[in-house]
Coordinates of C-alpha atoms in Angstrom, one line a residue:
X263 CA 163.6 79.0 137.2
X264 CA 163.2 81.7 134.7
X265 CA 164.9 81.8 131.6
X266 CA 166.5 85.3 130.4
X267 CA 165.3 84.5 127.1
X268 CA 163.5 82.4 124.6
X269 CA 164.1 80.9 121.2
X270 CA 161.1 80.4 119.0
X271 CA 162.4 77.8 115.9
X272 CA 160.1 78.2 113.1
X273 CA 159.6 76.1 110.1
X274 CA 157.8 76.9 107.0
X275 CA 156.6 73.8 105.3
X276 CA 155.2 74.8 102.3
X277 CA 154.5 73.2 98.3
X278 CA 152.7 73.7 95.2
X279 CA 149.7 72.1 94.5
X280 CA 151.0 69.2 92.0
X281 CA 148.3 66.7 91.5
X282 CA 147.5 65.3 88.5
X283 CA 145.6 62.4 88.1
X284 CA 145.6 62.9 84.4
X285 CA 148.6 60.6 84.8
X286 CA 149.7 57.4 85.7
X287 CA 153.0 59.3 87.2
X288 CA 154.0 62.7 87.3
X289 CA 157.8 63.6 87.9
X290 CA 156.8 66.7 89.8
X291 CA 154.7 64.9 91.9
X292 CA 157.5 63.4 93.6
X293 CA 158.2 67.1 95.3
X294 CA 155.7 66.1 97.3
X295 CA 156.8 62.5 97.8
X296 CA 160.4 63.4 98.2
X297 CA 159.3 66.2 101.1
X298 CA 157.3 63.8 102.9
X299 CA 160.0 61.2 103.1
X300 CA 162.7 63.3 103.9
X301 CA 160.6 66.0 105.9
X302 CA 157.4 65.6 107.1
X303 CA 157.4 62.3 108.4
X304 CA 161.1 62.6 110.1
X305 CA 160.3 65.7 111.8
X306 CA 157.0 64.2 113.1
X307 CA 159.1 61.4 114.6
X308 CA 161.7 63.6 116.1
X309 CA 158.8 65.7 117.7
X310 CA 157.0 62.1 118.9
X311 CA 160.2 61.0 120.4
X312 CA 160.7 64.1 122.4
X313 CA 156.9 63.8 124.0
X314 CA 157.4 59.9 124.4
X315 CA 160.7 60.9 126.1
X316 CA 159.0 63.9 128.3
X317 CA 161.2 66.6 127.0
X318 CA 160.0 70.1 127.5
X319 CA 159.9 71.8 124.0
X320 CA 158.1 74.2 121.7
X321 CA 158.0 74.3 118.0
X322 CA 156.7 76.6 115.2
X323 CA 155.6 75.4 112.3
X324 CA 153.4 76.6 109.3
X325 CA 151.7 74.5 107.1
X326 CA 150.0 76.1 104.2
X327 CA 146.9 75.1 102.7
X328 CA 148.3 73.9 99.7
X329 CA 150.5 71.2 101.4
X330 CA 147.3 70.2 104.0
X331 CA 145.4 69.8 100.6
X332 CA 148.2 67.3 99.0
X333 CA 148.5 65.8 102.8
X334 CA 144.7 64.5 102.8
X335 CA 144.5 63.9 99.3
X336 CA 143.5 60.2 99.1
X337 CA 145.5 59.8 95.3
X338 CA 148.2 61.2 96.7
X339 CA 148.3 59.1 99.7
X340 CA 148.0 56.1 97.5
X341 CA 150.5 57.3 95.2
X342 CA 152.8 58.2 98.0
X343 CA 152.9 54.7 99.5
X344 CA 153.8 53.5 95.8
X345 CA 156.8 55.6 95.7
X346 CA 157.7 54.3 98.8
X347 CA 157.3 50.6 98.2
X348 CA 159.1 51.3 94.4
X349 CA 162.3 52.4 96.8
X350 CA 162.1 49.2 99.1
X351 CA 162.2 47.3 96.0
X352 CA 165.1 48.7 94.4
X353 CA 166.9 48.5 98.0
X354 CA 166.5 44.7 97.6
X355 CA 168.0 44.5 94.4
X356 CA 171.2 47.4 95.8
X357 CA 171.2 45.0 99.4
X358 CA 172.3 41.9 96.6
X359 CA 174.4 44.9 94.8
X360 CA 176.4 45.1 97.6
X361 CA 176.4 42.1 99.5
X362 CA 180.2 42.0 100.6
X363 CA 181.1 45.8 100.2
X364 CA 182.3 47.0 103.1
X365 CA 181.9 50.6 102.1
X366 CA 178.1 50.6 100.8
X367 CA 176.5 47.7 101.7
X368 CA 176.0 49.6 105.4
X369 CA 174.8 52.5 103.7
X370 CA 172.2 50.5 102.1
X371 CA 170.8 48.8 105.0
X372 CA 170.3 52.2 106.5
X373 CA 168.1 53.5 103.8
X374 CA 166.4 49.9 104.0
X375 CA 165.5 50.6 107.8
X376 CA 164.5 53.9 107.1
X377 CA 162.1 53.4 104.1
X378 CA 160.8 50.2 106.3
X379 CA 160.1 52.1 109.3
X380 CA 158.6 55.7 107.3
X381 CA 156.2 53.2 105.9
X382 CA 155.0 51.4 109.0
X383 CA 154.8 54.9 110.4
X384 CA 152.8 56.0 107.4
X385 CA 150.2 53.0 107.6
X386 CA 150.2 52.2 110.9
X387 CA 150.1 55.7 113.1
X388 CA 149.4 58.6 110.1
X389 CA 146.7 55.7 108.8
X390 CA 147.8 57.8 105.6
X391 CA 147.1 61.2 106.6
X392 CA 149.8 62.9 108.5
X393 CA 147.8 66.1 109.1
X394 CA 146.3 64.4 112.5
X395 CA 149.6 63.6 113.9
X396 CA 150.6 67.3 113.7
X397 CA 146.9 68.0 114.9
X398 CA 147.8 66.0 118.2
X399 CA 151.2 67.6 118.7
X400 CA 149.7 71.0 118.1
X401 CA 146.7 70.0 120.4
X402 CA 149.4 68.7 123.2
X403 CA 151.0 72.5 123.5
X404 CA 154.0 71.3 121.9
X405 CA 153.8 72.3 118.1
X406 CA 152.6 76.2 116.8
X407 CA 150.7 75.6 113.5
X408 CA 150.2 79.1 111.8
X409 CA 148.7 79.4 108.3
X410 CA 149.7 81.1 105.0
X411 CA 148.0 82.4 101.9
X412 CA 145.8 80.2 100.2
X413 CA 148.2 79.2 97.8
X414 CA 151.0 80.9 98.9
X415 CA 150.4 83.8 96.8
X416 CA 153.4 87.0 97.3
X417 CA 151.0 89.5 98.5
X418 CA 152.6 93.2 97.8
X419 CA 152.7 92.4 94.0
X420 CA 148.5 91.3 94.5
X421 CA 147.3 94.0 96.7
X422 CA 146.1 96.0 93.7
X423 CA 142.9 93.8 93.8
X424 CA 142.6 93.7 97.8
X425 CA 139.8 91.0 96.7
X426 CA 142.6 88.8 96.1
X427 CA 144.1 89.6 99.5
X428 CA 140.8 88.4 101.3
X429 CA 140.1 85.5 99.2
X430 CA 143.3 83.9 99.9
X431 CA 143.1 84.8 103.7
X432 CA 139.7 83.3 103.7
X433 CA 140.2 80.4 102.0
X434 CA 143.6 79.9 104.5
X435 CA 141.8 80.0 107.3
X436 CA 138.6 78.0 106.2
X437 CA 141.1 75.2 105.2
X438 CA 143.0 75.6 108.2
X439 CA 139.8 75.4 110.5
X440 CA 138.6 72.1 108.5
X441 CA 141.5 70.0 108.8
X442 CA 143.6 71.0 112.4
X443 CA 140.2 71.7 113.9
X444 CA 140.5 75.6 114.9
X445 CA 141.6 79.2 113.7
X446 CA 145.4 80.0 113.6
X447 CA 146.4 82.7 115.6
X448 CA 149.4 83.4 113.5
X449 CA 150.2 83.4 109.7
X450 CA 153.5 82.8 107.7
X451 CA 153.2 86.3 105.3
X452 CA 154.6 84.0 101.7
X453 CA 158.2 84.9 101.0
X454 CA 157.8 87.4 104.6
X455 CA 156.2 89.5 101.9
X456 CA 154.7 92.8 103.6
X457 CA 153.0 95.9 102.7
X458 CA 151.1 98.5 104.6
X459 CA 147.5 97.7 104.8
X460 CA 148.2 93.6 104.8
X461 CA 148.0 94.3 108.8
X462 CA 144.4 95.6 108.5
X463 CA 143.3 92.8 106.6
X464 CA 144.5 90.4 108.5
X465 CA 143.0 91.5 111.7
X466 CA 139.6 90.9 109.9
X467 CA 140.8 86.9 109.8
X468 CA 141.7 86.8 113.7
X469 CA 145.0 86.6 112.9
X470 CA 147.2 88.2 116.0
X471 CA 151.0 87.7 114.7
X472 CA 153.3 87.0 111.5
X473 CA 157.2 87.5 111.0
X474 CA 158.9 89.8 108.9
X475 CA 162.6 89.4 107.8
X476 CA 165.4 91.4 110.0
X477 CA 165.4 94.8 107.9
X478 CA 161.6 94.6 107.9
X479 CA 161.3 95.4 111.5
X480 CA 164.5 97.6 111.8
X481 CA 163.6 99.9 109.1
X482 CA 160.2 100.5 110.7
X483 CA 159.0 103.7 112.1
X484 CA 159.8 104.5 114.8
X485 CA 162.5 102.7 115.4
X486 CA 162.1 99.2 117.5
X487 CA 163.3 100.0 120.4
X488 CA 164.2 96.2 121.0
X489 CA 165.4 95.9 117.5
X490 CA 164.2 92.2 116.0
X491 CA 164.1 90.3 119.3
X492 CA 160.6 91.9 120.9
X493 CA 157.6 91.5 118.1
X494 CA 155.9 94.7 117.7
X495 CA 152.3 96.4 116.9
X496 CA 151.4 97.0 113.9
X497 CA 148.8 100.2 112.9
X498 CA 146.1 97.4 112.0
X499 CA 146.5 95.3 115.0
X500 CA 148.7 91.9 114.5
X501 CA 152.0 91.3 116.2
X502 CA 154.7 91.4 114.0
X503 CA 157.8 89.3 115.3
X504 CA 161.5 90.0 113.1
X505 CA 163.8 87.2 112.0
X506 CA 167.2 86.8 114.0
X507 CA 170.5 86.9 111.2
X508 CA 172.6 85.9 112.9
X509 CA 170.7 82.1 113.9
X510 CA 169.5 82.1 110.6
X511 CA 173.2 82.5 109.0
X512 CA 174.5 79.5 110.8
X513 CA 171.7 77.3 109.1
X514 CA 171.4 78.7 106.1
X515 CA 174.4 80.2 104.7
X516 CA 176.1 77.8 102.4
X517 CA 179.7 77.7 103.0
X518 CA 179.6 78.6 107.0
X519 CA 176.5 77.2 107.6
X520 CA 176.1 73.9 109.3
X521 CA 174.6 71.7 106.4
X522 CA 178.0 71.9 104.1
X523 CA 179.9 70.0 106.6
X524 CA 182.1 67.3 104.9
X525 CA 180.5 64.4 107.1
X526 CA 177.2 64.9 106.2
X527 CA 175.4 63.3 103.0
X528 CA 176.2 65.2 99.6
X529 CA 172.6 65.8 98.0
X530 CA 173.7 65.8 94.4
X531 CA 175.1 62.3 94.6
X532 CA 172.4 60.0 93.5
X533 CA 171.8 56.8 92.6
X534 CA 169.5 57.3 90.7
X535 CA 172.6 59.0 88.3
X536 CA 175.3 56.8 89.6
X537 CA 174.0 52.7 89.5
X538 CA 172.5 52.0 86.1
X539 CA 170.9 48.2 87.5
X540 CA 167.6 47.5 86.3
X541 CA 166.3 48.0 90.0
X542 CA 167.3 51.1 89.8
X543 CA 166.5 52.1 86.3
X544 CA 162.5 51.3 87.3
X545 CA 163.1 54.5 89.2
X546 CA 163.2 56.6 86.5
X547 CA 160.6 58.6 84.7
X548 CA 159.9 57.8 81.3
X549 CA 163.1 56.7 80.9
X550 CA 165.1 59.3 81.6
X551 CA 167.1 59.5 85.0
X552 CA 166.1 61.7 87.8
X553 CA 166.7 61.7 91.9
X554 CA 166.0 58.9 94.1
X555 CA 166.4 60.2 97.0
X556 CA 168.8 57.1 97.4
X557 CA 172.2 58.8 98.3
X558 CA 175.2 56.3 99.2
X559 CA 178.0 59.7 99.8
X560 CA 178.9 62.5 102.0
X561 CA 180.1 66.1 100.8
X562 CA 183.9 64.9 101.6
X563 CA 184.9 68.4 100.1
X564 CA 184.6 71.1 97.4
X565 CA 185.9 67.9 94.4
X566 CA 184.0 65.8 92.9
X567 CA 185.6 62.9 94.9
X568 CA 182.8 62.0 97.6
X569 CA 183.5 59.0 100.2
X570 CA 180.7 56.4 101.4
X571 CA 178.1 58.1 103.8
X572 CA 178.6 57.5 107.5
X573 CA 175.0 57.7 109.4
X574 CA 176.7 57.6 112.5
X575 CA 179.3 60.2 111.7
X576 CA 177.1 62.5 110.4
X577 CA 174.7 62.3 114.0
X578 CA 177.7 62.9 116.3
X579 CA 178.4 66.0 113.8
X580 CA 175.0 67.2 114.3
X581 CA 174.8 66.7 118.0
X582 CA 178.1 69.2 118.6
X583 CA 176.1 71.9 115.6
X584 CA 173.3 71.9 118.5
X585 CA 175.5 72.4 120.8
X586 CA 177.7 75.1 119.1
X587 CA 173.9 76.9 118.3
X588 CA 172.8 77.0 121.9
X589 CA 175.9 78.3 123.0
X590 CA 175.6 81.0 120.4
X591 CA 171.8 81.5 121.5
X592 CA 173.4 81.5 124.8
X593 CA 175.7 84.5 124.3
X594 CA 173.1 86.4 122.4
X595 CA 170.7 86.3 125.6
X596 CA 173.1 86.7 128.3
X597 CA 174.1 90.2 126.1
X598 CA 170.8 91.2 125.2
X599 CA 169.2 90.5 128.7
X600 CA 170.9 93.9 130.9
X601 CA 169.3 96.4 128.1
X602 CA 165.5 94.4 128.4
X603 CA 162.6 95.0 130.5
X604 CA 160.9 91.6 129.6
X605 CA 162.7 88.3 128.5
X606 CA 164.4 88.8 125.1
X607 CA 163.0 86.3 122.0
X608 CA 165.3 85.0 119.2
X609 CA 163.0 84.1 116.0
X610 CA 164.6 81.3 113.7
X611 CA 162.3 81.0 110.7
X612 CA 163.6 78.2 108.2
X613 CA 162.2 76.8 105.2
X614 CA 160.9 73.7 106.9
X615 CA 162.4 71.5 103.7
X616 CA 166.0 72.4 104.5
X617 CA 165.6 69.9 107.4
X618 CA 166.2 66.4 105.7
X619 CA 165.4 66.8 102.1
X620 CA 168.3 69.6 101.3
X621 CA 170.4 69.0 105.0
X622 CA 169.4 65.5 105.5
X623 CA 170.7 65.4 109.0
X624 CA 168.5 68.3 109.9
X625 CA 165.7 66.7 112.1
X626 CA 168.3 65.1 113.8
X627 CA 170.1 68.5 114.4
X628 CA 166.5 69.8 115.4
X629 CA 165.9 66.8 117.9
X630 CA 169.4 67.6 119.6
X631 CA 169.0 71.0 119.8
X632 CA 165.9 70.5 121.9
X633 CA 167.6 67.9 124.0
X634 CA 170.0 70.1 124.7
X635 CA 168.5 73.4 125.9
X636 CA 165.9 71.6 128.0
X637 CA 169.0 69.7 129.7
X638 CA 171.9 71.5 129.3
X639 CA 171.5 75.1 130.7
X640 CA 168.9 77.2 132.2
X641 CA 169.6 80.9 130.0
X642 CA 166.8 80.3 127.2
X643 CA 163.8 77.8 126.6
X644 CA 162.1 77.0 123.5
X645 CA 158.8 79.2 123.4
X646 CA 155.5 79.3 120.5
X647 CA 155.5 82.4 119.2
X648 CA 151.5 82.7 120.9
X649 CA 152.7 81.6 124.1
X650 CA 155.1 84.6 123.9
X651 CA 152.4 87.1 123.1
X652 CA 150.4 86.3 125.8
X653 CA 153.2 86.7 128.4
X654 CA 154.2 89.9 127.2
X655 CA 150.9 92.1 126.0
X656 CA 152.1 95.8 125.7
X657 CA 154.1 95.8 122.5
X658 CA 155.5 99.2 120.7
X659 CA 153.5 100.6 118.2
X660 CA 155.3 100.4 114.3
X661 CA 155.0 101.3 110.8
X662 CA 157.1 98.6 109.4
X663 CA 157.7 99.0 105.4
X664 CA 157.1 97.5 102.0
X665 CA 159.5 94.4 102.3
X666 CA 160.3 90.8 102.1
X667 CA 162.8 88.0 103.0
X668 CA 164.2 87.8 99.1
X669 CA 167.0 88.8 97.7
X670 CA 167.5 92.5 97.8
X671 CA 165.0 92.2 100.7
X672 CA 162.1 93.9 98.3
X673 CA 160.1 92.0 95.4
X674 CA 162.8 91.9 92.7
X675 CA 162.4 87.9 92.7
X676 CA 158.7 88.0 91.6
X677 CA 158.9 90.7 89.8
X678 CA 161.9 91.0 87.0
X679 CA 162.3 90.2 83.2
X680 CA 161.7 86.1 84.0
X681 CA 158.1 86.5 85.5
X682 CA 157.1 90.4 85.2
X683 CA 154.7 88.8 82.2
X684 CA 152.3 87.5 84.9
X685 CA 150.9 90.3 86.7
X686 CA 148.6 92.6 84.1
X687 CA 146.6 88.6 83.7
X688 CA 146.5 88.5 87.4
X689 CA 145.4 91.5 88.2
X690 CA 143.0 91.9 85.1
X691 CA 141.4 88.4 86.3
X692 CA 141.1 89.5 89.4
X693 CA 139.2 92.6 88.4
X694 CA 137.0 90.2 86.3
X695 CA 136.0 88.1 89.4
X696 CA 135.3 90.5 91.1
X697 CA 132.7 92.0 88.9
X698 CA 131.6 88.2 89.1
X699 CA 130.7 88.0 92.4
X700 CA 128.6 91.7 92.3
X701 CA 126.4 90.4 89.2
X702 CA 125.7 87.3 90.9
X703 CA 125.7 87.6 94.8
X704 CA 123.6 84.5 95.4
X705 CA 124.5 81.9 92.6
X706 CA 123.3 78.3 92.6
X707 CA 123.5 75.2 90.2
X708 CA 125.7 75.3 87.2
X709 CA 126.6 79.3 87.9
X710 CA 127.5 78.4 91.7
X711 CA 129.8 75.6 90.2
X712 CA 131.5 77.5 87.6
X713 CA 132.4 80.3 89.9
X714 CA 133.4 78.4 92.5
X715 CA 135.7 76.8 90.1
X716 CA 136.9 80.0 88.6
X717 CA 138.4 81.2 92.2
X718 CA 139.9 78.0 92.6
X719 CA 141.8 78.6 89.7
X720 CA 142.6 82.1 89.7
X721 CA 143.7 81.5 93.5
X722 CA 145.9 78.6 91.9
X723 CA 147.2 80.9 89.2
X724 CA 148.3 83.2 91.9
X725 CA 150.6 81.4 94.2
X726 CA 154.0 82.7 94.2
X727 CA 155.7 79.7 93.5
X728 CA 155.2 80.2 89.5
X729 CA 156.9 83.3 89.7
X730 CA 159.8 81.9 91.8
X731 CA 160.4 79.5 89.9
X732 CA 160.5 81.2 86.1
X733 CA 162.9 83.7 88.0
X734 CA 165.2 80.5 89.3
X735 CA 165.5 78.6 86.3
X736 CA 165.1 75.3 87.6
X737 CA 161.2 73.7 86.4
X738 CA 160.4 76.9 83.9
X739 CA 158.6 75.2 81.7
X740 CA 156.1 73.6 84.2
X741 CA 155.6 76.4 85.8
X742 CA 154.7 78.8 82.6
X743 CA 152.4 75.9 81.5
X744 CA 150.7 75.4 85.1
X745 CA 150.2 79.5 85.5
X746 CA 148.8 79.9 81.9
X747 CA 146.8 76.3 82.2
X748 CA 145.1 77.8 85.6
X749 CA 144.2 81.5 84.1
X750 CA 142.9 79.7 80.9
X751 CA 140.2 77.5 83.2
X752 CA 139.7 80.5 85.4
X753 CA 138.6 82.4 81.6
X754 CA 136.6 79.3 80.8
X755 CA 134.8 79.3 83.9
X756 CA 134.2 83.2 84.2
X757 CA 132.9 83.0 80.3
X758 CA 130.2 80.0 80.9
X759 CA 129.5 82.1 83.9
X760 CA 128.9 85.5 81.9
X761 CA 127.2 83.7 79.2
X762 CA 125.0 81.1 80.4
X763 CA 126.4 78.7 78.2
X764 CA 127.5 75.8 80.5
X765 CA 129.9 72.8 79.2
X766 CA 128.9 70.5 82.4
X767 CA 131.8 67.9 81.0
X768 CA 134.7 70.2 81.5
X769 CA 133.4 71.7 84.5
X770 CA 133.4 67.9 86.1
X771 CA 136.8 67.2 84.4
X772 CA 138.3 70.1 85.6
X773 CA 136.5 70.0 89.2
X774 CA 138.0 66.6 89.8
X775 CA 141.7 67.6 88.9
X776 CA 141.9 70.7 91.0
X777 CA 139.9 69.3 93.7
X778 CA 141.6 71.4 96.5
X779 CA 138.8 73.8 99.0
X780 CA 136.3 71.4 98.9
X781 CA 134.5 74.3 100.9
X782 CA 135.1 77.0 98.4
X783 CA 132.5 79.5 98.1
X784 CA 132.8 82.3 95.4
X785 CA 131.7 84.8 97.8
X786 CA 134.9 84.9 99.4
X787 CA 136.5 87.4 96.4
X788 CA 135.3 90.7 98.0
X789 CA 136.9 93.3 99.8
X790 CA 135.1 92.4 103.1
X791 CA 135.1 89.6 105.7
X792 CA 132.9 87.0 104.6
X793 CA 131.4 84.4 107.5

């Protein structure tokens, strides 16, 4: 039978590079930990359960260069299987803690099975590199895997040096090619961050779709005439599909959205704050406290008086969410369906890290959401967002306009008093490089090496995370120190380069921390495609 409509989920799994083997331990080196344990590895065993199970479902998913980088990095694969066997530790000394407490001692156990089982998982199926368990889902039809900037860079605020638009594309796809084994059709545009022209260079790359955020697609001209739930062409080519509000309110917003239900776990509670044992104190980072991810409460309500976590009230919680969001997607395609000449699609674009780290019963919501449409009704099926474009070719031809999915819906988050700083060093390096790569078109030996370097870093000075962050408030002062550390390597690179002068030492010591595109080649800052 078929459906009226489809629903296309997609998550954006996306991180900074943070390596930094420099140190023995790095605090923001457990982003990356914390994501995997929380994220990465319990969506892949939601998606693995639904194959084992043979449940028809579709997934979106980007994952951007950056985190594929961290994913195969083999000192961050060791370092991540320390962090997990540091937790399984202090749960044996919290399981003694609590031997006899009715009210956390189950709680405890639960993490205890979980930590076991992510590390089996970990060893035993990802053999430490989860990148070739998504490669199999994505290789089985189930799992979309669409790419991103290089290093996430916000593209409208860069596009004065359109060299920096097609080195990051480049570099995306290169890296994208090298460690999922073929192109990506489809790219997530950082932060939905559009701006006339981005279209034509992306057709150069292959790329056939993105998303834009709702007002991006309804502002176009001419008008959609399907509004946000038909993609539409773009002047240089791509597909560009427009986010659905209202399914992305019921996730995200944070007092009617799902994830602030009082059953489910409160994420500021930590242990980490709350049990001051020695097994837990180990935890820390140089002494001073920080999260766990070891989380023994559920919100309760708005006070600070939180009640013991219940694992099993929180699933049943999330089971009748996916059931209240299909009904929803339900109503939206049985209304939409009598004014369509093809089958309607809802887009649901999420910050993949929402599922587990911030909402930690979010895979499981995902897992019976999928259940549940392929089960429960007949109106809408899950769909990739290529699968859709190759059932339904002719697609209306749009302008769509400067925009992204930020606050204020423009570039104010990248671009105000916190970060504006950033942008006459970015766009005067880029102008630098590119002057590189036209003195010396074919480079070998110590020049090759030092300009290879210097994109690496001017590509690392450029993702949009820096920005985001400085604007936020939360890390400012790693993130001022990482963008000015980056454009300082990138000048001493582009000076040995200029001059001759060559200091092999730091270009080795500098090569070896930010070790990321291991098949970067300099070439790729110019304003054409470059095989």
């Amino acid at each position: 039978m078929n459906p009226k409509g489809y629903l296309a989920v997609v998550l954006h799994a996306h991180l900074p590079f943070v390596r930094h083997p420099e140190h023995e331990r790095f605090l923001e080196e457990d982003w990356f930990f914390e994501a995997m344990t929380e994220t990465y590895l319990p969506l892949l065993n939601v998606f693995e359960g639904l194959v084992r199970d043979g449940v028809p479902f579709c997934i979106n998913m980007s994952l951007t260069p950056t985190l594929l980088s961290m994913m195969t990095d083999p000192l961050l694969q060791s370092r991540y299987l320390r962090y997990l066997d540091e937790r399984i530790e202090a749960l044996a000394g919290e399981r003694r803690r609590t031997d006899g407490d009715s009210y956390f001692h189950p709680v405890i156990e639960f993490y205890n099975n979980l930590y076991q089982g992510l590390r089996r998982r970990y060893l035993e199926l990802d053999q430490k590199d989860v990148t070739t368990s998504f490669r199999r889902l994505m290789e089985s039809g189930h799992l979309d895997i669409l790419t991103c900037g290089a290093t996430h860079s916000y593209f409208p605020l860069l596009a004065v040096n359109e060299e920096s638009i097609y080195a990051q594309l480049s570099m995306a796809v290169r890296t994208h090619q090298r460690i999922l084994g073929r192109k990506p059709r489809g790219i997530w545009l950082s932060e939905c961050g559009y701006k006339p022209g981005i279209d034509r260079i992306l057709n150069h790359f292959g790329i056939e779709y993105f998303i834009l955020d709702s007002h991006g697609l309804l502002n176009a001209e001419p008008r959609p005439k399907f509004g946000v739930h038909c993609p539409v062409r773009t002047p240089g080519g791509p597909a560009a599909f427009g986010r659905d509000y209202e399914s992305s309110k019921q996730v995200w917003a944070a007092e009617e959205g799902y994830p602030g239900d009082p059953a489910y776990r409160e994420f500021y509670r930590d242990a980490g704050f709350d049990i001051h044992e020695p097994h837990i104190r180990q935890l820390h980072h140089a002494g001073i406290p920080t999260f766990t991810g070891l989380k023994y409460h559920r919100i309760t309500g708005k006070s600070d008086w939180k009640e013991p976590y219940h694992p099993g009230w929180a699933a049943d919680r999330a089971a009748t969410h996916a059931g209240h969001f299909m009904h929803n997607r339900q109503l939206q395609i049985e209304w939409l369906a009598p004014f369509f000449d093809r089958p309607a699609i809802i887009v649901a674009p999420y910050d993949a890290e929402l599922f587990g780290h911030w909402w930690f019963e979010g895979p499981q919501w995902i897992d019976y959401l999928l259940r549940k449409i392929a089960y429960d009704q007949n109106e809408i099926k899950t769909i990739r967002l290529s699968e859709y474009l190759d059932r339904v070719s002719e697609l209306q031809p749009v302008s769509p306009p400067e925009c992204s999915w930020g606050a204020g819906g423009f570039h104010e988050v990248w671009l105000n008093g916190a970060n504006d700083w950033i942008y006459p060093y970015l766009h005067g390096s880029a102008e630098r490089m590119r002057s590189l790569v036209q003195r010396f078109p074919d480079a070998d030996g110590l020049l090759r090496w030092a300009l290879d370097q210097a994109v690496r870093e001017l590509l690392l000075a450029q993702s949009s995370d820096w920005a985001f962050i400085m604007k936020t408030g939360t890390s400012v002062e790693y993130a001022i120190r990482r963008f000015k550390t980056h454009l300082h390597r990138f000048g001493r690179m582009a000076s040995m380069a200029e001059t001759g002068n060559f200091d092999e030492n730091y270009l080795r010591e500098i090569t070896a921390r930010d070790s990321l595109f291991p098949d970067m080649d300099y070439r790729i800052f110019q304003n054409r495609p470059w095989a």
